[in-house]
Amino acid sequence: MSVLLRSFSSTAAATAVAASIFSSSSSSSALSVAALLISCRSLRSLEQIHARIIRKGLEQHPVLATRFLSFCAAFSAPAYASSAFDRLSAPNLIVWNALLTAHARHSPLPTTVALFNLLRRRSPLPPDAFTFPSLLSSCSHSVALSLGSSVHATILRCGLEADVFVRTALIDFYGKCRELGAARKLFDSMRHRNEVSWTAMIVGYLSSGDLASARSLFDEMPKRNVVTWNAMIDGYVKSGDLVSARHFFDKMPERNAVSYTSLIDGYAKAGDLASARVLFEQLPERDVFSWSAMISGYAQNGQPGAALKIFLEMYNQNIKPDEFVVVGLMSACSQLGSLTLAKWVDLYVTRSSIDLSKAHVLAALIDMNSKCGNMERAASLFESMPNKDLISYCSLMQGYSLHGAGDKAVGLFRQMLEEGLMPDSITFTVVLAACSRAGLVEEGRQYFDLMTNEHLIVPSPDHYACMVDLLGRAGRLTDAYELIRSMPVEPHAGAWGALLGACRLHGDISLGETIARKLFEIEPTNAGNYVLLSNIYAVADRWADVSELRTMMRGKGIRKVPGYTWI
DNA sequence: GTAGGGTTAG
């Protein structure tokens, strides 16, 4: 669509095209509205044009109506398309097809199927070769094998299987449903194939992980386009073979933003932000997907500052964010933990046109508010969810736990169990940490037992670290030490650190020394451990030991980072 | 003689 919009961006070109669309017998007002429609660039201006269509009495014009519906599709407004369609007194098949396409691209599959059945009953003509490709594409996206197969049966009854578009859509459908045999049979028996048919078949192999078949078909095909090359790059990226992906990227005759973005995504997911950044800088025309790849790349690799910087660059260029951009942004903001920033981002996301009811957007929004300490907002967002999931429960629980309301977090966990949700390994980490912060020793032990005995979850080093912290804070240092020593898995620094913190809290010098020695081995450069032990000595007035420790630190070149608190 | 609707890559 954006290509279409760009090519028609000049008013002169738009008028010329509009003139060619409408014969001299049409009214000049229909022509001028058609010109407006063609240069329409936003849903807002589409609405204004729609008002004009109604005012001028052109609502029933079939060509204008069809164009209008395809613009609704381009601006992801299927409901708007339906409302305009419902005002048509006698829609023809072409208009029906345009409406179906708008829904196939943007509505859930059941809605699209219901519309298709309506079309079959109400359209003046039976479905044609233009009807099925978008319907099948919707089935492909949902991987709805049995539904798509029945659509295939209808296609056979209508005698439309030979049409290149229909056949290609069928190949794509069977390929995405991993029915490679059916797809290949349709592909091999085609009389005329185009690059799209070849690419659909290749994508089928790629999505089922058969890189070799995809590659041999790629080599066989007579003519490739940029989509074919990009499909191969994406296939290699998804299989983790960045070297081959890079090879194809370097070899392709011309690249577009998708080529770059797939590879940027690959590098970012592999943690190679440097390579991703180089490609991003080379990319001549960045679209929202390219920005999104960099922002979420930095966010997922624990570089929230860099993510924020890229976002600001995007923001200053007035590029409209999509849901992936804002999820990346919110994730970066969660990591930074700044309430001021979170409030700005919240307002920005709320005011944008992004659908907040989408599960991953809402989850990120709750998580950000939760981690940044805006618990009222996090809780009200959570309450607004009709179907609360594990992720949102965990976000809220973690927020309460982090901000000193461990009891509220535990209450939420009980509520979650009552609702019949199955806690997973991460949920238990969160609730155990909450118990530890709230000093709920017995409850924590119970949940640890529940996790291992009833949910059969093997405790991870994180779970043990929480339990050590729980026991340690409650002063049960011996129990904590026993637990850490009885662990079937190797304890990480977090577990030992929790115990060292507990030793300081309860002034246990000898155990503290033992633990500290262990920690100096595991993470010799963490200043926090030396500081903790030094505090233990200081409380006990053992100043000679304090000064000896400081000498040791100086000897190893370790300096306490000012303002850095060790949790 | 004529408009307008369709399939593949992130």
XYZ file of C-alpha atoms (C1' of nucleotides) in Angstrom:
577
model
C 0.000 0.000 0.000
C 2.741 2.441 0.867
C 4.182 1.949 -2.610
C 0.810 2.812 -4.085
C 0.524 5.882 -1.918
C 3.989 7.054 -2.763
C 3.491 6.688 -6.495
C 0.298 8.701 -6.306
C 1.560 11.309 -3.931
C 1.552 14.190 -6.380
C -1.810 15.780 -6.989
C -1.242 15.974 -10.726
C -0.619 12.237 -10.996
C -3.629 11.521 -8.794
C -5.907 13.630 -10.968
C -4.628 11.973 -14.108
C -5.271 8.507 -12.725
C -8.675 9.501 -11.443
C -9.549 10.895 -14.864
C -8.580 7.628 -16.475
C -10.718 5.707 -13.997
C -13.890 7.681 -14.574
C -15.393 8.053 -18.004
C -16.694 11.425 -19.197
C -20.229 10.362 -18.357
C -19.442 10.362 -14.630
C -19.979 13.519 -12.724
C -16.956 15.727 -12.195
C -17.530 15.565 -8.436
C -17.020 11.792 -8.451
C -13.786 12.417 -10.263
C -12.558 15.011 -7.817
C -13.392 12.768 -4.859
C -11.573 9.888 -6.523
C -8.541 12.130 -6.861
C -8.760 12.993 -3.173
C -9.066 9.324 -2.263
C -5.995 8.361 -4.216
C -3.814 10.897 -2.426
C -5.323 10.081 0.971
C -2.598 9.291 3.496
C -4.311 8.748 6.825
C -7.478 7.359 8.353
C -8.329 10.888 9.475
C -8.375 12.218 5.915
C -10.187 9.071 4.744
C -12.975 9.977 7.162
C -13.145 13.483 5.729
C -13.331 12.095 2.203
C -16.056 9.708 3.307
C -18.094 12.659 4.611
C -17.641 14.347 1.261
C -18.771 11.193 -0.605
C -21.960 11.130 1.471
C -22.540 14.908 1.090
C -22.264 14.736 -2.673
C -24.614 11.768 -2.903
C -21.900 9.490 -4.316
C -22.240 6.787 -1.697
C -23.703 4.213 -4.097
C -21.020 4.697 -6.761
C -19.591 1.151 -7.073
C -16.092 2.117 -8.204
C -15.758 4.821 -5.588
C -17.090 2.447 -2.938
C -14.551 -0.232 -3.931
C -11.658 2.229 -3.774
C -12.899 3.464 -0.456
C -13.021 -0.071 0.958
C -9.508 -0.872 -0.182
C -8.298 2.285 1.559
C -10.031 1.107 4.719
C -8.021 -2.104 4.321
C -4.823 -0.122 3.887
C -5.457 1.819 7.085
C -6.409 -1.326 9.026
C -10.005 -0.232 9.536
C -12.207 -3.268 8.778
C -15.047 -2.073 11.012
C -15.127 1.228 9.172
C -15.226 -0.673 5.866
C -18.208 -2.670 7.114
C -20.090 0.400 8.248
C -19.660 2.019 4.833
C -20.526 -1.238 3.067
C -23.745 -1.614 5.062
C -25.043 1.607 3.511
C -24.774 0.227 -0.021
C -28.133 -0.760 -1.484
C -26.894 -3.269 -4.067
C -23.207 -4.149 -3.671
C -21.774 -6.124 -6.585
C -19.259 -8.955 -6.286
C -16.271 -6.636 -6.699
C -17.383 -4.540 -3.722
C -17.998 -7.716 -1.706
C -14.501 -8.884 -2.565
C -12.995 -5.582 -1.456
C -14.816 -5.813 1.867
C -13.708 -9.421 2.344
C -10.080 -8.426 1.740
C -10.305 -5.659 4.353
C -11.481 -8.211 6.912
C -9.176 -11.012 5.799
C -6.184 -8.772 6.470
C -7.300 -7.256 9.757
C -10.102 -9.227 11.413
C -10.042 -12.549 13.234
C -10.557 -15.584 10.994
C -14.095 -16.431 12.243
C -15.263 -12.906 11.321
C -13.784 -13.287 7.851
C -15.367 -16.710 7.363
C -18.761 -15.391 8.502
C -18.412 -12.582 5.979
C -17.505 -15.058 3.231
C -20.669 -17.058 3.991
C -22.690 -13.843 3.834
C -21.094 -13.073 0.477
C -22.111 -16.482 -0.840
C -25.737 -15.839 0.146
C -26.083 -12.180 -0.749
C -23.714 -11.364 -3.577
C -25.435 -11.118 -6.983
C -22.714 -13.394 -8.396
C -21.020 -16.494 -6.968
C -17.467 -16.037 -5.593
C -14.792 -15.694 -8.272
C -11.012 -16.007 -8.469
C -10.650 -12.667 -6.681
C -12.629 -13.885 -3.678
C -10.449 -16.775 -2.531
C -6.840 -15.557 -2.297
C -7.484 -13.208 0.628
C -9.720 -15.754 2.377
C -7.011 -18.413 2.039
C -4.358 -15.988 3.194
C -6.373 -15.477 6.364
C -6.508 -19.275 6.855
C -2.726 -19.463 6.311
C -2.027 -16.848 8.950
C -4.161 -18.749 11.456
C -2.787 -22.126 10.329
C -6.407 -23.291 10.057
C -5.905 -26.538 8.154
C -9.388 -28.027 8.247
C -11.110 -24.730 7.491
C -8.760 -24.005 4.597
C -9.261 -27.500 3.233
C -13.002 -26.926 3.071
C -12.336 -23.630 1.289
C -10.243 -25.679 -1.149
C -13.256 -27.955 -1.736
C -15.385 -24.889 -2.506
C -12.734 -23.661 -4.922
C -12.880 -27.014 -6.755
C -16.691 -26.807 -6.933
C -16.396 -23.323 -8.393
C -13.819 -24.568 -10.901
C -11.264 -21.954 -9.846
C -8.276 -24.119 -8.913
C -6.402 -23.302 -12.089
C -6.241 -19.549 -11.452
C -2.656 -18.520 -10.647
C -3.637 -16.335 -7.713
C -5.934 -18.967 -6.226
C -3.405 -21.743 -6.789
C -0.602 -19.708 -5.264
C -2.727 -18.870 -2.247
C -3.447 -22.606 -1.855
C 0.271 -23.440 -2.027
C 0.961 -20.801 0.593
C -1.855 -22.155 2.758
C -0.725 -25.797 2.648
C 2.884 -24.736 3.066
C 2.123 -22.706 6.204
C 0.086 -25.634 7.553
C 3.127 -27.861 7.012
C 1.310 -29.952 4.427
C 4.295 -29.820 2.114
C 3.138 -32.807 0.034
C -0.187 -31.169 -0.820
C 1.536 -27.853 -1.515
C 4.155 -29.449 -3.756
C 1.534 -31.411 -5.698
C -0.352 -28.195 -6.464
C 2.909 -26.463 -7.342
C 4.176 -29.210 -9.665
C 0.901 -29.454 -11.564
C 0.737 -25.718 -12.264
C 0.742 -24.729 -15.886
C 1.905 -21.161 -15.347
C 3.936 -20.246 -12.306
C 5.191 -16.820 -11.409
C 7.771 -15.675 -8.865
C 5.050 -15.433 -6.240
C 4.110 -19.116 -6.692
C 7.756 -20.165 -6.414
C 8.249 -17.975 -3.366
C 5.123 -19.337 -1.672
C 6.463 -22.882 -2.142
C 9.887 -21.886 -0.805
C 8.295 -20.191 2.206
C 6.425 -23.440 2.867
C 9.711 -25.341 3.084
C 11.299 -22.617 5.185
C 8.473 -22.488 7.686
C 8.721 -26.224 8.250
C 12.475 -25.944 8.677
C 13.412 -27.718 5.425
C 16.183 -25.318 4.431
C 17.676 -27.743 1.900
C 14.496 -28.087 -0.186
C 13.968 -24.340 -0.012
C 17.509 -23.770 -1.191
C 17.276 -26.191 -4.113
C 13.977 -24.664 -5.263
C 15.566 -21.218 -4.960
C 18.443 -22.339 -7.196
C 16.020 -23.903 -9.664
C 13.698 -20.961 -10.086
C 14.086 -19.046 -13.308
C 13.482 -15.556 -11.937
C 13.694 -14.313 -8.363
C 12.411 -11.116 -6.878
C 13.360 -9.234 -3.750
C 10.663 -11.058 -1.748
C 12.222 -14.421 -2.663
C 15.656 -13.288 -1.475
C 14.198 -11.832 1.699
C 12.307 -15.054 2.412
C 15.601 -16.980 2.207
C 17.366 -14.486 4.479
C 14.565 -14.709 7.012
C 14.584 -18.507 6.790
C 18.311 -18.639 7.609
C 17.928 -16.035 10.367
C 15.144 -18.059 11.980
C 17.199 -21.242 11.803
C 20.074 -19.409 13.495
C 22.375 -19.580 10.475
C 23.461 -15.954 10.326
C 26.412 -16.732 8.071
C 24.171 -18.042 5.275
C 21.702 -15.226 5.864
C 24.531 -12.733 5.462
C 25.734 -14.558 2.350
C 22.325 -14.181 0.684
C 22.084 -10.567 1.803
C 25.446 -9.756 0.234
C 24.633 -11.621 -2.985
C 21.163 -10.243 -3.704
C 20.960 -7.804 -6.617
C 18.859 -5.211 -4.813
C 17.780 -4.830 -1.239
C 14.909 -3.122 0.470
C 14.169 -2.277 4.108
C 12.923 -5.833 4.759
C 16.256 -7.348 3.707
C 18.098 -5.159 6.196
C 15.553 -5.573 8.964
C 15.547 -9.379 8.833
C 19.297 -9.454 9.227
C 19.317 -6.708 11.868
C 16.769 -8.768 13.783
C 18.976 -11.836 13.464
C 22.072 -10.053 14.777
C 20.081 -8.425 17.577
C 18.564 -11.718 18.728
C 22.035 -13.272 18.716
C 23.244 -10.405 20.926
C 25.500 -8.937 18.228
C 24.214 -5.380 18.517
C 27.360 -3.990 16.903
C 26.670 -5.759 13.590
C 22.990 -4.891 13.841
C 23.880 -1.243 14.368
C 26.220 -1.127 11.373
C 23.452 -2.431 9.079
C 20.954 -0.062 10.637
C 23.232 2.895 9.899
C 23.638 1.708 6.303
C 19.897 1.322 5.760
C 18.865 4.143 3.432
C 15.135 4.221 4.151
C 14.204 3.050 7.607
C 10.637 2.059 8.243
C 8.935 1.381 11.547
C 10.054 -2.289 11.460
C 13.728 -1.334 11.228
C 13.435 1.063 14.161
C 11.558 -1.585 16.067
C 14.259 -4.203 15.446
C 16.943 -1.924 16.938
C 14.844 -0.736 19.876
C 13.747 -4.204 20.954
C 17.227 -5.542 20.162
C 18.823 -3.165 22.658
C 16.008 -3.674 25.166
C 16.285 -7.468 25.049
C 20.033 -7.343 25.475
C 19.918 -5.252 28.622
C 20.893 -1.960 27.010
C 17.862 0.160 27.909
C 19.745 3.436 27.506
C 20.674 2.648 23.907
C 17.088 1.515 23.219
C 15.775 4.797 24.545
C 18.250 6.784 22.463
C 17.170 5.044 19.241
C 13.546 5.577 20.170
C 14.105 9.304 20.676
C 15.767 9.506 17.276
C 12.695 7.849 15.784
C 10.363 10.079 17.761
C 12.137 13.206 16.498
C 11.621 12.035 12.922
C 7.861 11.934 13.553
C 7.599 8.235 12.726
C 4.433 6.659 14.021
C 5.327 3.820 16.399
C 3.728 0.400 16.175
C 3.042 -2.056 18.977
C 6.494 -3.639 18.740
C 8.205 -0.274 19.125
C 6.200 0.633 22.216
C 6.725 -2.816 23.756
C 10.485 -2.376 23.269
C 10.307 1.123 24.675
C 8.346 0.013 27.725
C 10.722 -2.874 28.331
C 13.672 -0.445 28.243
C 11.848 1.863 30.615
C 11.152 -1.017 33.043
C 14.854 -1.746 33.163
C 15.714 1.882 33.850
C 13.105 1.989 36.611
C 12.457 5.703 36.296
C 8.982 6.734 37.400
C 9.163 10.067 35.554
C 10.060 8.341 32.309
C 7.415 5.676 32.865
C 4.738 8.326 33.281
C 5.764 9.989 30.025
C 5.877 6.677 28.146
C 2.512 5.636 29.584
C 0.917 8.875 28.376
C 2.631 8.556 24.995
C 1.426 4.982 24.494
C -2.084 5.742 25.739
C -2.407 8.686 23.363
C -1.056 6.725 20.383
C -3.351 4.711 18.175
C -1.914 1.422 19.446
C -4.448 -1.116 20.632
C -3.876 -1.415 24.386
C -6.087 -4.464 24.647
C -3.485 -6.605 22.859
C -2.080 -8.964 25.456
C 1.641 -8.277 24.982
C 1.158 -4.485 24.886
C -0.876 -4.497 28.074
C 1.572 -6.888 29.733
C 4.472 -4.553 28.935
C 2.506 -1.537 30.186
C 1.660 -3.255 33.472
C 5.232 -4.450 33.848
C 6.668 -0.969 33.231
C 4.370 0.746 35.730
C 4.956 -2.038 38.188
C 8.759 -1.958 37.982
C 8.856 1.832 38.039
C 6.719 2.025 41.159
C 3.412 3.308 39.801
C 1.460 0.518 41.479
C -1.918 2.288 41.352
C -1.726 2.492 37.568
C -0.378 -1.066 37.251
C -3.182 -2.405 39.434
C -5.929 -0.543 37.596
C -4.622 -1.773 34.230
C -4.534 -5.260 35.676
C -8.106 -4.979 36.951
C -9.248 -3.842 33.511
C -8.142 -7.151 31.972
C -11.027 -9.508 31.248
C -8.764 -12.562 31.138
C -5.826 -12.143 33.440
C -2.868 -14.252 32.423
C 0.210 -15.558 34.197
C 2.446 -12.841 32.790
C 0.318 -9.962 34.064
C -0.049 -11.609 37.474
C 3.726 -11.957 37.665
C 4.321 -8.354 36.633
C 2.022 -7.033 39.318
C 3.332 -9.432 41.964
C 6.882 -8.423 41.178
C 5.952 -4.753 41.426
C 4.408 -5.146 44.867
C 7.325 -7.262 46.003
C 9.867 -4.751 44.701
C 8.155 -1.818 46.354
C 7.797 -3.213 49.835
C 4.354 -4.813 49.638
C 5.299 -8.465 49.660
C 2.048 -9.327 51.431
C 0.025 -7.884 48.545
C 2.095 -9.919 46.107
C 1.419 -13.095 48.045
C -2.299 -12.232 48.179
C -2.242 -11.910 44.411
C -0.598 -15.315 44.142
C -3.395 -16.866 46.212
C -5.958 -15.132 43.992
C -4.190 -16.551 40.960
C -4.384 -20.083 42.336
C -8.070 -19.583 43.105
C -8.694 -18.514 39.536
C -7.263 -21.854 38.445
C -4.142 -20.546 36.710
C -1.163 -22.903 36.689
C 1.917 -21.166 38.103
C 5.147 -21.874 36.235
C 8.782 -21.762 37.293
C 9.030 -17.967 36.931
C 5.842 -17.413 38.933
C 7.344 -19.339 41.825
C 10.547 -17.312 41.664
C 8.452 -14.159 41.974
C 6.273 -15.412 44.827
C 9.229 -16.832 46.761
C 11.019 -13.511 46.460
C 7.857 -11.776 47.682
C 7.613 -14.096 50.697
C 11.207 -13.384 51.509
C 10.689 -9.612 51.380
C 7.542 -9.843 53.484
C 9.222 -12.166 55.975
C 6.646 -14.888 55.346
C 8.947 -17.804 56.093
C 6.355 -20.535 56.549
C 4.344 -19.465 53.533
C 7.513 -19.460 51.422
C 8.381 -22.979 52.537
C 4.862 -24.103 51.686
C 5.091 -22.664 48.186
C 8.492 -24.246 47.664
C 6.939 -27.611 48.582
C 3.896 -26.909 46.399
C 6.201 -26.186 43.494
C 8.278 -29.339 43.823
C 5.680 -31.818 45.072
C 2.500 -30.788 43.278
C 3.624 -28.880 40.209
C 6.688 -31.086 39.751
C 8.886 -28.119 38.911
C 12.579 -28.793 39.454
C 13.923 -25.911 41.602
C 16.391 -23.713 39.755
C 19.363 -21.902 41.336
C 17.067 -18.844 41.405
C 14.466 -20.675 43.479
C 17.158 -21.807 45.920
C 18.541 -18.288 46.091
C 15.070 -17.050 47.076
C 14.780 -19.713 49.768
C 18.235 -18.929 51.119
C 17.282 -15.262 51.241
C 13.967 -16.129 52.903
C 15.601 -18.208 55.652
C 18.535 -15.864 56.007
C 16.444 -12.729 56.502
C 14.411 -14.538 59.137
C 17.644 -15.248 60.995
C 17.677 -18.960 60.247
C 21.233 -18.796 59.007
C 22.081 -22.420 59.705
C 19.005 -23.647 57.813
C 19.933 -21.375 54.932
C 23.499 -22.622 54.879
C 22.320 -26.244 55.029
C 19.972 -25.598 52.112
C 22.674 -24.025 49.981
C 24.997 -26.934 50.669
C 22.357 -29.535 49.905
C 21.489 -28.008 46.512
C 21.640 -30.549 43.669
C 22.506 -27.708 41.290
C 25.475 -25.355 41.519
C 24.437 -22.278 43.561
C 25.100 -18.978 41.820
C 26.515 -15.822 43.352
C 22.989 -14.570 44.067
C 22.366 -17.363 46.586
C 25.692 -16.867 48.368
C 25.183 -13.110 48.251
C 21.766 -13.415 49.875
C 23.297 -15.460 52.664
C 26.162 -12.988 53.138
C 23.592 -10.200 53.392
C 21.765 -12.215 56.033
C 25.006 -12.726 57.969
C 25.516 -8.981 58.045
C 21.901 -8.422 59.111
C 22.224 -10.871 61.988
C 25.887 -10.213 62.771
C 27.171 -13.745 62.172
C 30.887 -13.108 61.697
C 32.235 -16.627 61.263
C 29.634 -17.782 58.751
C 29.968 -14.417 56.998
C 33.716 -14.998 56.580
C 33.128 -18.467 55.093
C 30.522 -17.213 52.665
C 32.564 -14.170 51.693
C 35.605 -16.311 50.868
C 33.366 -18.410 48.610
C 32.038 -15.262 46.933
C 35.507 -13.770 46.425
C 36.250 -16.898 44.369
C 33.069 -16.786 42.265
C 33.038 -13.075 41.538
C 36.389 -11.603 42.582
C 35.634 -8.150 41.157
C 32.279 -7.506 42.814
C 33.000 -4.737 45.291
C 29.667 -5.306 47.043
C 30.852 -8.567 48.597
C 33.951 -6.928 50.125
C 31.832 -4.067 51.406
C 29.362 -6.464 53.038
C 32.096 -8.349 54.857
C 33.753 -5.116 55.864
C 30.422 -3.957 57.326
C 30.155 -7.197 59.272
C 33.609 -6.565 60.795
C 32.782 -2.912 61.475
C 29.617 -3.741 63.423
C 31.693 -6.090 65.569
C 34.363 -3.376 66.042
C 36.972 -5.509 64.250
C 38.697 -2.542 62.639
C 41.943 -4.393 61.957
C 40.019 -6.834 59.746
C 38.258 -3.914 58.031
C 41.534 -2.282 57.133
C 43.064 -5.598 56.015
C 40.067 -6.089 53.689
C 40.506 -2.602 52.248
C 44.159 -3.336 51.549
C 43.124 -6.546 49.822
C 40.634 -4.636 47.678
C 43.227 -2.063 46.741
C 45.637 -4.838 45.886
C 43.134 -6.375 43.483
C 42.286 -3.016 42.008
C 38.678 -3.134 43.178
C 36.904 0.104 43.929
C 33.470 0.636 45.305
C 31.355 2.336 42.681
C 29.884 5.407 44.380
C 26.124 5.373 44.709
C 25.904 1.766 43.638
C 23.811 -0.300 45.973
C 24.070 -4.011 45.957
C 20.766 -5.783 46.310
C -14.041 -0.105 -25.974
C -14.058 1.344 -20.131
C -13.258 1.663 -14.005
C -13.030 -1.067 -8.951
C -11.421 -6.449 -5.982
C -6.612 -11.120 -5.301
C -1.327 -14.480 -3.801
C 4.795 -14.435 -1.482
C 9.306 -11.651 2.733
C 9.769 -8.419 8.574
